[in-house]
Short mmCIF file of C-alpha atoms in Angstrom, two decimals:
data_model
loop_
_atom_site.label_atom_id
_atom_site.label_comp_id
_atom_site.label_asym_id
_atom_site.label_seq_id
_atom_site.Cartn_x
_atom_site.Cartn_y
_atom_site.Cartn_z
CA UNK A 3 -32.33 10.88 11.29
CA UNK A 4 -29.44 12.36 12.33
CA UNK A 5 -28.33 15.00 9.08
CA UNK A 6 -24.31 13.83 7.81
CA UNK A 7 -24.16 17.28 6.58
CA UNK A 8 -23.79 19.03 9.65
CA UNK A 9 -26.64 21.25 8.49
CA UNK A 10 -29.72 21.71 10.02
CA UNK A 11 -31.93 23.21 7.76
CA UNK A 12 -35.88 22.25 6.91
CA UNK A 13 -35.51 19.38 4.79
CA UNK A 14 -38.92 19.25 3.61
CA UNK A 15 -38.30 21.77 0.87
CA UNK A 16 -40.44 21.72 -2.25
CA UNK A 17 -38.31 22.79 -5.05
CA UNK A 18 -38.89 20.03 -7.42
CA UNK A 19 -41.67 18.39 -9.55
CA UNK A 20 -43.64 15.62 -8.19
CA UNK A 21 -45.13 14.65 -4.86
CA UNK A 22 -42.82 15.56 -2.04
CA UNK A 23 -43.11 13.51 1.06
CA UNK A 24 -43.43 15.29 4.33
CA UNK A 25 -41.38 12.60 6.39
CA UNK A 26 -39.09 9.89 5.53
CA UNK A 27 -41.04 6.44 5.27
CA UNK A 28 -39.94 2.84 4.76
CA UNK A 29 -42.16 2.47 1.96
CA UNK A 30 -39.94 4.78 -0.31
CA UNK A 31 -36.64 2.44 0.10
CA UNK A 32 -35.63 1.35 -3.00
CA UNK A 33 -32.34 2.99 -4.76
CA UNK A 34 -30.20 1.92 -1.60
CA UNK A 35 -31.35 -1.45 -2.25
CA UNK A 36 -30.19 -1.44 -5.60
CA UNK A 37 -26.39 -0.13 -4.60
CA UNK A 38 -26.21 -2.31 -1.84
CA UNK A 39 -27.01 -5.17 -3.91
CA UNK A 40 -24.45 -4.06 -6.62
CA UNK A 41 -21.56 -3.20 -4.41
CA UNK A 42 -21.66 -6.22 -2.60
CA UNK A 43 -20.03 -8.72 -4.98
CA UNK A 44 -18.27 -11.90 -4.94
CA UNK A 45 -15.13 -10.23 -4.51
CA UNK A 46 -16.21 -7.98 -1.04
CA UNK A 47 -17.28 -11.78 0.14
CA UNK A 48 -13.93 -13.30 -0.79
CA UNK A 49 -12.01 -10.31 0.60
CA UNK A 50 -14.16 -10.56 4.15
CA UNK A 51 -13.78 -14.21 4.30
CA UNK A 52 -9.95 -14.30 4.03
CA UNK A 53 -10.02 -11.13 6.53
CA UNK A 54 -11.79 -13.66 8.90
CA UNK A 55 -9.71 -16.53 7.99
CA UNK A 56 -6.11 -14.42 8.18
CA UNK A 57 -7.14 -12.21 11.43
CA UNK A 58 -10.43 -13.63 13.18
CA UNK A 59 -12.63 -11.12 14.49
CA UNK A 60 -9.80 -8.56 15.01
CA UNK A 61 -10.93 -6.41 11.73
CA UNK A 62 -14.58 -6.52 12.72
CA UNK A 63 -14.23 -2.60 13.59
CA UNK A 64 -12.89 -1.96 9.72
CA UNK A 65 -15.82 -3.31 8.20
CA UNK A 66 -17.91 -0.78 10.04
CA UNK A 67 -15.79 1.57 9.24
CA UNK A 68 -16.02 0.84 5.41
CA UNK A 69 -19.91 1.02 5.73
CA UNK A 70 -19.77 4.44 7.45
CA UNK A 71 -16.99 5.83 4.58
CA UNK A 72 -19.57 4.63 1.78
CA UNK A 73 -22.56 5.87 3.37
CA UNK A 74 -20.68 9.81 3.77
CA UNK A 75 -20.14 9.20 -0.49
CA UNK A 76 -23.09 7.58 -1.50
CA UNK A 77 -25.39 10.32 0.84
CA UNK A 78 -23.11 13.25 -1.18
CA UNK A 79 -23.82 11.89 -4.49
CA UNK A 80 -27.35 11.74 -3.62
CA UNK A 81 -27.31 15.29 -1.99
CA UNK A 82 -25.90 16.52 -5.20
CA UNK A 83 -28.58 15.33 -7.56
CA UNK A 84 -31.41 16.58 -5.19
CA UNK A 85 -29.95 20.04 -4.31
CA UNK A 86 -28.79 21.12 -7.83
CA UNK A 87 -31.25 19.06 -9.89
CA UNK A 88 -28.04 18.25 -11.96
CA UNK A 89 -26.68 14.97 -12.42
CA UNK A 90 -23.29 13.97 -11.17
CA UNK A 91 -21.42 13.94 -14.28
CA UNK A 92 -22.77 17.62 -15.21
CA UNK A 93 -21.08 18.27 -12.06
CA UNK A 94 -17.83 16.75 -13.27
CA UNK A 95 -17.78 18.60 -16.24
CA UNK A 96 -18.46 21.93 -14.51
CA UNK A 97 -14.81 20.78 -13.07
CA UNK A 98 -12.65 20.80 -16.42
CA UNK A 99 -12.65 18.58 -19.44
CA UNK A 100 -9.98 16.52 -17.50
CA UNK A 101 -12.86 15.15 -15.80
CA UNK A 102 -14.86 14.31 -19.20
CA UNK A 103 -11.35 12.60 -20.99
CA UNK A 104 -11.12 10.54 -17.31
CA UNK A 105 -14.42 9.56 -17.51
CA UNK A 106 -14.30 8.27 -20.91
CA UNK A 107 -11.12 6.53 -20.61
CA UNK A 108 -12.19 4.70 -17.72
CA UNK A 109 -16.33 4.01 -18.68
CA UNK A 110 -14.45 2.05 -21.92
CA UNK A 111 -11.91 -0.02 -20.49
CA UNK A 112 -13.58 -0.56 -17.07
CA UNK A 113 -16.26 -1.93 -18.99
CA UNK A 114 -14.79 -3.86 -21.03
CA UNK A 115 -12.51 -5.96 -18.35
CA UNK A 116 -15.61 -5.74 -15.92
CA UNK A 117 -18.22 -7.59 -18.23
CA UNK A 118 -16.15 -10.61 -18.27
CA UNK A 119 -15.45 -10.29 -14.77
CA UNK A 120 -19.32 -10.29 -14.22
CA UNK A 121 -20.10 -13.01 -16.59
CA UNK A 122 -17.45 -15.15 -15.07
CA UNK A 123 -18.34 -14.43 -11.48
CA UNK A 124 -22.01 -15.30 -12.32
CA UNK A 125 -21.11 -18.46 -14.01
CA UNK A 126 -19.38 -20.04 -11.51
CA UNK A 127 -22.30 -20.83 -8.89
CA UNK A 128 -24.43 -22.33 -11.59
CA UNK A 129 -21.56 -24.49 -12.72
CA UNK A 130 -21.21 -25.76 -9.55
CA UNK A 131 -25.05 -26.05 -8.74
CA UNK A 132 -25.49 -27.74 -12.36
CA UNK A 133 -22.12 -29.64 -12.84
CA UNK A 134 -21.72 -31.20 -16.39
CA UNK A 135 -24.61 -29.14 -18.15
CA UNK A 136 -22.24 -26.40 -19.75
CA UNK A 137 -18.56 -24.97 -19.37
CA UNK A 138 -18.16 -22.11 -17.51
CA UNK A 139 -17.51 -19.65 -20.94
CA UNK A 140 -21.07 -20.75 -21.97
CA UNK A 141 -22.73 -20.20 -18.58
CA UNK A 142 -21.04 -16.65 -18.71
CA UNK A 143 -22.39 -15.87 -22.07
CA UNK A 144 -26.03 -16.93 -21.13
CA UNK A 145 -25.29 -14.40 -17.74
CA UNK A 146 -24.46 -11.69 -19.74
CA UNK A 147 -27.60 -12.13 -22.24
CA UNK A 148 -29.78 -12.57 -19.66
CA UNK A 149 -28.76 -9.21 -17.83
CA UNK A 150 -28.85 -7.73 -21.52
CA UNK A 151 -32.32 -8.48 -22.30
CA UNK A 152 -33.45 -7.89 -18.34
CA UNK A 153 -32.14 -4.43 -18.61
CA UNK A 154 -32.86 -3.51 -22.07
CA UNK A 155 -36.45 -4.33 -21.60
CA UNK A 156 -37.39 -3.10 -18.22
CA UNK A 157 -38.23 0.01 -16.59
CA UNK A 158 -36.04 1.33 -13.29
CA UNK A 159 -39.30 0.03 -11.25
CA UNK A 160 -39.40 -3.69 -12.06
CA UNK A 161 -35.33 -3.30 -11.99
CA UNK A 162 -35.54 -2.47 -8.22
CA UNK A 163 -38.05 -5.34 -7.30
CA UNK A 164 -36.06 -8.02 -9.09
CA UNK A 165 -32.91 -6.52 -7.34
CA UNK A 166 -34.92 -6.31 -3.80
CA UNK A 167 -35.62 -9.99 -4.16
CA UNK A 168 -32.00 -11.33 -5.11
CA UNK A 169 -31.00 -9.03 -1.90
CA UNK A 170 -33.57 -10.70 0.14
CA UNK A 171 -31.94 -14.03 -0.90
CA UNK A 172 -28.22 -12.92 -0.32
CA UNK A 173 -29.92 -11.32 3.14
CA UNK A 174 -31.41 -14.73 4.13
CA UNK A 175 -28.19 -17.13 3.12
CA UNK A 176 -25.64 -15.07 4.57
CA UNK A 177 -27.30 -14.73 8.13
CA UNK A 178 -28.23 -18.17 8.12
CA UNK A 179 -24.45 -19.03 7.50
CA UNK A 180 -23.67 -16.65 10.13
CA UNK A 181 -25.82 -18.61 12.69
CA UNK A 182 -24.77 -21.76 11.43
CA UNK A 183 -21.31 -21.21 12.08
CA UNK A 184 -22.33 -20.64 15.45
CA UNK A 185 -20.15 -17.04 16.40
CA UNK A 186 -18.18 -16.34 19.51
CA UNK A 187 -19.97 -13.13 20.09
CA UNK A 188 -17.54 -12.37 23.17
CA UNK A 189 -14.68 -12.30 20.49
CA UNK A 190 -17.25 -10.49 17.74
CA UNK A 191 -17.63 -7.53 20.29
CA UNK A 192 -13.97 -7.45 21.22
CA UNK A 193 -13.57 -6.88 17.08
CA UNK A 194 -15.06 -3.47 17.39
CA UNK A 195 -12.11 -1.98 18.89
CA UNK A 196 -9.47 -0.68 16.57
CA UNK A 197 -6.77 -3.05 16.71
CA UNK A 198 -4.58 -3.73 13.89
CA UNK A 199 -2.73 -7.15 13.38
CA UNK A 200 0.64 -7.81 14.37
CA UNK A 201 1.33 -9.34 10.83
CA UNK A 202 3.51 -7.93 7.43
CA UNK A 203 1.25 -5.56 5.59
CA UNK A 204 -1.32 -5.60 8.12
CA UNK A 205 -1.91 -1.78 8.11
CA UNK A 206 -2.78 -1.88 3.98
CA UNK A 207 -4.87 -5.42 4.65
CA UNK A 208 -6.86 -3.26 7.00
CA UNK A 209 -7.50 -0.32 4.55
CA UNK A 210 -8.10 -2.42 1.91
CA UNK A 211 -10.88 -4.17 3.84
CA UNK A 212 -11.96 -0.69 4.80
CA UNK A 213 -12.14 0.68 1.33
CA UNK A 214 -13.32 -2.84 -0.44
CA UNK A 215 -16.86 -2.90 1.62
CA UNK A 216 -19.41 -2.58 -0.83
CA UNK A 217 -19.01 -0.28 -4.28
CA UNK A 218 -16.85 1.60 -6.62
CA UNK A 219 -18.56 3.43 -9.60
CA UNK A 220 -21.58 2.34 -8.41
CA UNK A 221 -21.76 4.54 -5.44
CA UNK A 222 -21.56 7.41 -8.34
CA UNK A 223 -24.65 5.54 -9.90
CA UNK A 224 -26.61 6.27 -6.75
CA UNK A 225 -27.73 9.81 -7.72
CA UNK A 226 -28.94 8.18 -10.91
CA UNK A 227 -30.79 5.65 -9.14
CA UNK A 228 -32.56 8.33 -7.12
CA UNK A 229 -33.49 10.23 -10.05
CA UNK A 230 -35.05 7.17 -11.85
CA UNK A 231 -37.12 6.78 -8.86
CA UNK A 232 -38.55 9.82 -9.34
CA UNK A 233 -37.06 11.42 -6.27
CA UNK A 234 -36.08 15.33 -7.56
CA UNK A 235 -35.87 18.13 -5.61
CA UNK A 236 -34.75 18.48 -1.61
CA UNK A 237 -37.84 17.48 -0.37
CA UNK A 238 -36.46 14.07 -0.98
CA UNK A 239 -33.64 14.50 1.12
CA UNK A 240 -34.92 12.74 4.38
CA UNK A 241 -36.05 10.24 2.43
CA UNK A 242 -32.58 9.48 0.47
CA UNK A 243 -30.74 9.74 3.83
CA UNK A 244 -32.89 7.21 5.38
CA UNK A 245 -32.31 5.06 1.83
CA UNK A 246 -28.69 5.23 1.88
CA UNK A 247 -28.43 4.13 5.60
CA UNK A 248 -30.70 1.21 5.23
CA UNK A 249 -28.25 0.42 1.76
CA UNK A 250 -25.61 0.27 4.04
CA UNK A 251 -26.94 -1.65 7.02
CA UNK A 252 -27.92 -4.08 4.98
CA UNK A 253 -24.07 -4.19 3.15
CA UNK A 254 -22.58 -3.94 6.80
CA UNK A 255 -24.82 -7.14 7.89
CA UNK A 256 -23.71 -9.02 4.44
CA UNK A 257 -19.90 -8.31 5.45
CA UNK A 258 -19.75 -9.38 8.94
CA UNK A 259 -21.75 -11.98 8.56
CA UNK A 260 -19.26 -13.06 6.01
CA UNK A 261 -16.72 -12.54 8.20
CA UNK A 262 -18.37 -14.74 10.89
CA UNK A 263 -18.17 -17.58 8.65
CA UNK A 264 -14.04 -16.58 7.74
CA UNK A 265 -13.33 -16.19 11.65
CA UNK A 266 -15.40 -19.69 12.87
CA UNK A 267 -15.05 -21.81 9.76
CA UNK A 268 -11.91 -21.17 8.43
CA UNK A 269 -9.70 -19.17 10.64
CA UNK A 270 -10.47 -21.54 13.54
CA UNK A 271 -9.55 -24.92 11.60
CA UNK A 272 -6.83 -22.73 9.89
CA UNK A 273 -8.40 -23.32 6.36
CA UNK A 274 -6.68 -21.13 3.37
CA UNK A 275 -9.00 -20.03 0.98
CA UNK A 276 -7.99 -19.40 -2.78
CA UNK A 277 -8.24 -15.70 -3.99
CA UNK A 278 -10.57 -14.89 -6.35
CA UNK A 279 -14.15 -15.80 -7.20
CA UNK A 280 -12.84 -19.36 -7.19
CA UNK A 281 -12.77 -19.07 -3.13
CA UNK A 282 -16.57 -18.86 -2.98
CA UNK A 283 -16.71 -22.21 -5.02
CA UNK A 284 -14.41 -23.57 -2.49
CA UNK A 285 -16.21 -22.33 0.29
CA UNK A 286 -19.26 -24.23 -0.98
CA UNK A 287 -17.48 -27.66 -0.79
CA UNK A 288 -16.91 -26.71 2.47
CA UNK A 289 -19.77 -26.11 3.76
CA UNK A 290 -21.26 -29.14 2.19
CA UNK A 291 -18.47 -31.06 4.00
CA UNK A 292 -19.57 -29.47 7.14
CA UNK A 293 -22.80 -29.28 7.21
CA UNK A 294 -24.65 -31.32 4.39
CA UNK A 295 -25.68 -30.48 0.83
CA UNK A 296 -28.10 -28.50 1.66
CA UNK A 297 -26.29 -25.64 3.63
CA UNK A 298 -23.44 -26.02 0.39
CA UNK A 299 -26.21 -25.64 -2.01
CA UNK A 300 -27.81 -22.71 -0.40
CA UNK A 301 -24.60 -21.05 -0.01
CA UNK A 302 -24.17 -21.46 -3.94
CA UNK A 303 -27.58 -19.79 -4.18
CA UNK A 304 -26.39 -16.84 -2.25
CA UNK A 305 -23.19 -16.63 -4.04
CA UNK A 306 -25.02 -16.50 -7.56
CA UNK A 307 -27.51 -13.82 -6.25
CA UNK A 308 -24.67 -11.85 -5.18
CA UNK A 309 -22.67 -11.77 -8.30
CA UNK A 310 -25.76 -11.45 -10.62
CA UNK A 311 -26.87 -8.59 -8.43
CA UNK A 312 -23.74 -6.68 -9.45
CA UNK A 313 -23.87 -7.89 -13.00
CA UNK A 314 -27.44 -6.29 -13.62
CA UNK A 315 -26.94 -3.42 -11.46
CA UNK A 316 -23.55 -2.42 -13.29
CA UNK A 317 -25.63 -3.09 -16.93
CA UNK A 318 -28.14 -0.38 -15.93
CA UNK A 319 -26.37 2.07 -13.70
CA UNK A 320 -23.18 2.62 -15.20
CA UNK A 321 -25.23 2.41 -18.46
CA UNK A 322 -27.16 5.65 -16.92
CA UNK A 323 -24.24 7.37 -16.34
CA UNK A 324 -22.64 6.37 -19.74
CA UNK A 325 -26.28 7.69 -21.33
CA UNK A 326 -25.46 10.95 -19.39
CA UNK A 327 -21.84 11.96 -20.59
CA UNK A 328 -23.06 11.52 -23.91
CA UNK A 329 -25.76 13.45 -23.47
CA UNK A 330 -23.73 16.21 -21.45
CA UNK A 331 -21.33 16.02 -24.89
CA UNK A 332 -24.01 16.71 -27.04
CA UNK A 333 -25.89 19.44 -25.11
CA UNK A 334 -28.76 17.75 -24.37
CA UNK A 335 -28.24 17.92 -20.07
CA UNK A 336 -31.53 19.01 -19.14
CA UNK A 337 -33.79 16.13 -21.48
CA UNK A 338 -31.62 13.66 -19.88
CA UNK A 339 -32.57 14.92 -16.12
CA UNK A 340 -36.14 14.36 -17.01
CA UNK A 341 -35.69 11.64 -18.87
CA UNK A 342 -34.38 10.37 -15.33
CA UNK A 343 -36.62 11.25 -13.29
CA UNK A 344 -39.72 10.25 -15.61
CA UNK A 345 -38.82 6.48 -14.46
CA UNK A 346 -39.90 5.44 -17.67
CA UNK A 347 -37.72 2.49 -19.69
CA UNK A 348 -34.57 4.10 -20.91
CA UNK A 349 -34.84 3.76 -24.43
CA UNK A 350 -31.58 6.61 -25.44
CA UNK A 351 -29.43 4.43 -27.91
CA UNK A 352 -26.51 5.69 -25.39
CA UNK A 353 -27.55 3.75 -23.09
CA UNK A 354 -28.22 0.38 -25.11
CA UNK A 355 -25.08 1.33 -26.70
CA UNK A 356 -23.06 0.89 -23.81
CA UNK A 357 -25.34 -2.12 -22.39
CA UNK A 358 -24.07 -3.98 -25.73
CA UNK A 359 -20.61 -2.85 -25.02
CA UNK A 360 -20.47 -4.31 -21.54
CA UNK A 361 -22.28 -7.73 -22.97
CA UNK A 362 -20.41 -8.79 -25.86
CA UNK A 363 -16.94 -7.47 -26.62
CA UNK A 364 -16.33 -8.96 -23.15
CA UNK A 365 -16.91 -12.36 -24.16
CA UNK A 366 -13.66 -12.86 -25.94
CA UNK A 367 -12.41 -12.27 -22.77
CA UNK A 368 -14.52 -15.91 -21.40
CA UNK A 369 -12.28 -17.77 -24.05
CA UNK A 370 -8.82 -16.53 -23.78
CA UNK A 371 -6.36 -15.12 -21.51
CA UNK A 372 -7.14 -11.90 -20.38
CA UNK A 373 -4.90 -9.21 -21.93
CA UNK A 374 -2.08 -8.35 -19.90
CA UNK A 375 -1.34 -4.65 -20.66
CA UNK A 376 -5.43 -4.02 -20.44
CA UNK A 377 -5.76 -5.67 -17.15
CA UNK A 378 -2.92 -3.25 -15.84
CA UNK A 379 -4.36 -0.01 -17.23
CA UNK A 380 -7.94 -1.47 -15.82
CA UNK A 381 -6.14 -1.56 -12.22
CA UNK A 382 -4.76 1.69 -12.74
CA UNK A 383 -8.07 3.21 -13.55
CA UNK A 384 -10.11 1.29 -11.19
CA UNK A 385 -7.45 2.30 -8.19
CA UNK A 386 -7.81 6.20 -9.41
CA UNK A 387 -11.50 6.29 -9.67
CA UNK A 388 -12.83 6.31 -6.15
CA UNK A 389 -10.35 9.07 -5.07
CA UNK A 390 -11.36 10.92 -7.99
CA UNK A 391 -15.01 10.57 -6.92
CA UNK A 392 -14.52 11.55 -2.78
CA UNK A 393 -12.35 14.45 -3.96
CA UNK A 394 -14.57 15.58 -6.60
CA UNK A 395 -17.44 15.53 -4.22
CA UNK A 396 -15.85 17.55 -2.02
CA UNK A 397 -14.64 20.19 -4.34
CA UNK A 398 -18.40 20.48 -5.84
CA UNK A 399 -20.27 20.15 -2.73
CA UNK A 400 -18.37 23.01 -0.99
CA UNK A 401 -18.56 25.55 -3.82
CA UNK A 402 -21.21 27.79 -5.09
CA UNK A 403 -22.39 25.05 -7.66
CA UNK A 404 -24.08 23.52 -4.78
CA UNK A 405 -26.96 25.80 -2.97
CA UNK A 406 -25.56 27.24 0.07
CA UNK A 407 -27.85 24.97 2.33
CA UNK A 408 -27.14 21.93 1.13
CA UNK A 409 -23.26 22.37 1.05
CA UNK A 410 -21.22 20.20 2.99
CA UNK A 411 -21.05 20.52 7.09
CA UNK A 412 -17.90 19.60 8.99
CA UNK A 413 -19.04 16.15 9.53
CA UNK A 414 -19.32 15.56 5.88
CA UNK A 415 -16.07 17.45 4.89
CA UNK A 416 -14.47 15.13 7.64
CA UNK A 417 -15.67 11.84 5.98
CA UNK A 418 -15.13 12.47 2.66
CA UNK A 419 -11.81 13.85 3.35
CA UNK A 420 -11.10 10.72 5.13
CA UNK A 421 -12.44 8.76 2.54
CA UNK A 422 -10.48 10.81 -0.28
CA UNK A 423 -7.13 10.24 1.65
CA UNK A 424 -7.85 6.48 2.57
CA UNK A 425 -8.67 5.29 -1.35
CA UNK A 426 -5.22 7.73 -2.25
CA UNK A 427 -3.37 5.52 -0.46
CA UNK A 428 -5.08 2.38 -1.53
CA UNK A 429 -4.63 3.67 -5.48
CA UNK A 430 -1.01 4.52 -4.75
CA UNK A 431 -0.20 0.66 -2.94
CA UNK A 432 -2.23 -0.85 -6.35
CA UNK A 433 -0.60 1.16 -8.89
CA UNK A 434 2.86 0.69 -7.02
CA UNK A 435 2.21 -3.24 -7.07
CA UNK A 436 1.79 -3.24 -10.77
CA UNK A 437 4.39 -5.38 -12.85
CA UNK A 438 5.20 -2.44 -14.48
CA UNK A 439 8.50 -3.96 -15.84
CA UNK A 440 6.91 -6.35 -17.88
CA UNK A 441 4.34 -3.74 -19.51
CA UNK A 442 6.78 -2.04 -21.23
#
């Protein structure tokens, strides 16, 4: 495999505990599947469908570029964990206390609002599949409780296997739909040429599609899943890189398949989808009318798989990060690293406390309008996280904090700098678009 850092050192150094593979192998793949499943949620599918319905195949190239950007970010997270033996939060903390405060505020507010969004997103396809059984709010509560119990009582290996099965469901459904709508391959290949549609805000829409392909904070969780798999030390670097590429190849297939559906089914018929997750329920109805009940039902099953993998992925990965954050604050850094690498079921009270925070307080939002000011703060923090991740990785991986042989090369620096600039532009746009006049 190509080395995205631009470095050419021997990747087989055995400087970490545990068995060290001599070369990368498909049988080790795992954390990449988890990060792909978690990163591609209902929101990503809706955004890609709308891009296809508005612009046809014109922005296919942007979806591909988005996958390449996320490959570089996830690879950098994994490389930090493996080359230094330190967690990403430990690296952030070394940059100054401002990172600690940013993460603390982000984790608390983001987790509260995201918990409600994830439960609602998982509930929508279930309500459509089983109409009249329960109201949407109670389906959401059921999804949240199932996610809580599953993550609470299972170790990483079981979590990974379940995520892999759900990814298989997503893969089968999206690829089936892409073939079902009979894509125009000539137009699709033409869409690989970097052309920006000649419409209002088309540049920002294009950047949004690039930035929205699979993952936000879940990219930062990738290094934690790498350790939870039992990978420590640079001897696992080749494996991690193969795993990461598989993750975003999978993500690319999901995104391209849904863009095909948007281009062929919606763009050609001039059908506009609703924004948000309701657009996927609407698409289920369109598929039901066009191709029959079986296709519509199959899509809703895939919709649920995409939403529920994001839910349990965040429940697990971000809880690991929060537990590491509090452990670092209490001076238990080394004990946390050892616990992560053991692969045992996470039992720390900090991990479980954040699990409870993601599950129970957000249920309040399922029964009422989401608090206006809280949603604005959530939007600002969410917009700021990706440039924060890209720019801090640039800082960490070009400094003495990283062993010299694993620091960034020119290619990795270029990709991370481009990612940081991309997400900074999107952050400014999102913050600018917030209704600040109504905030005060």
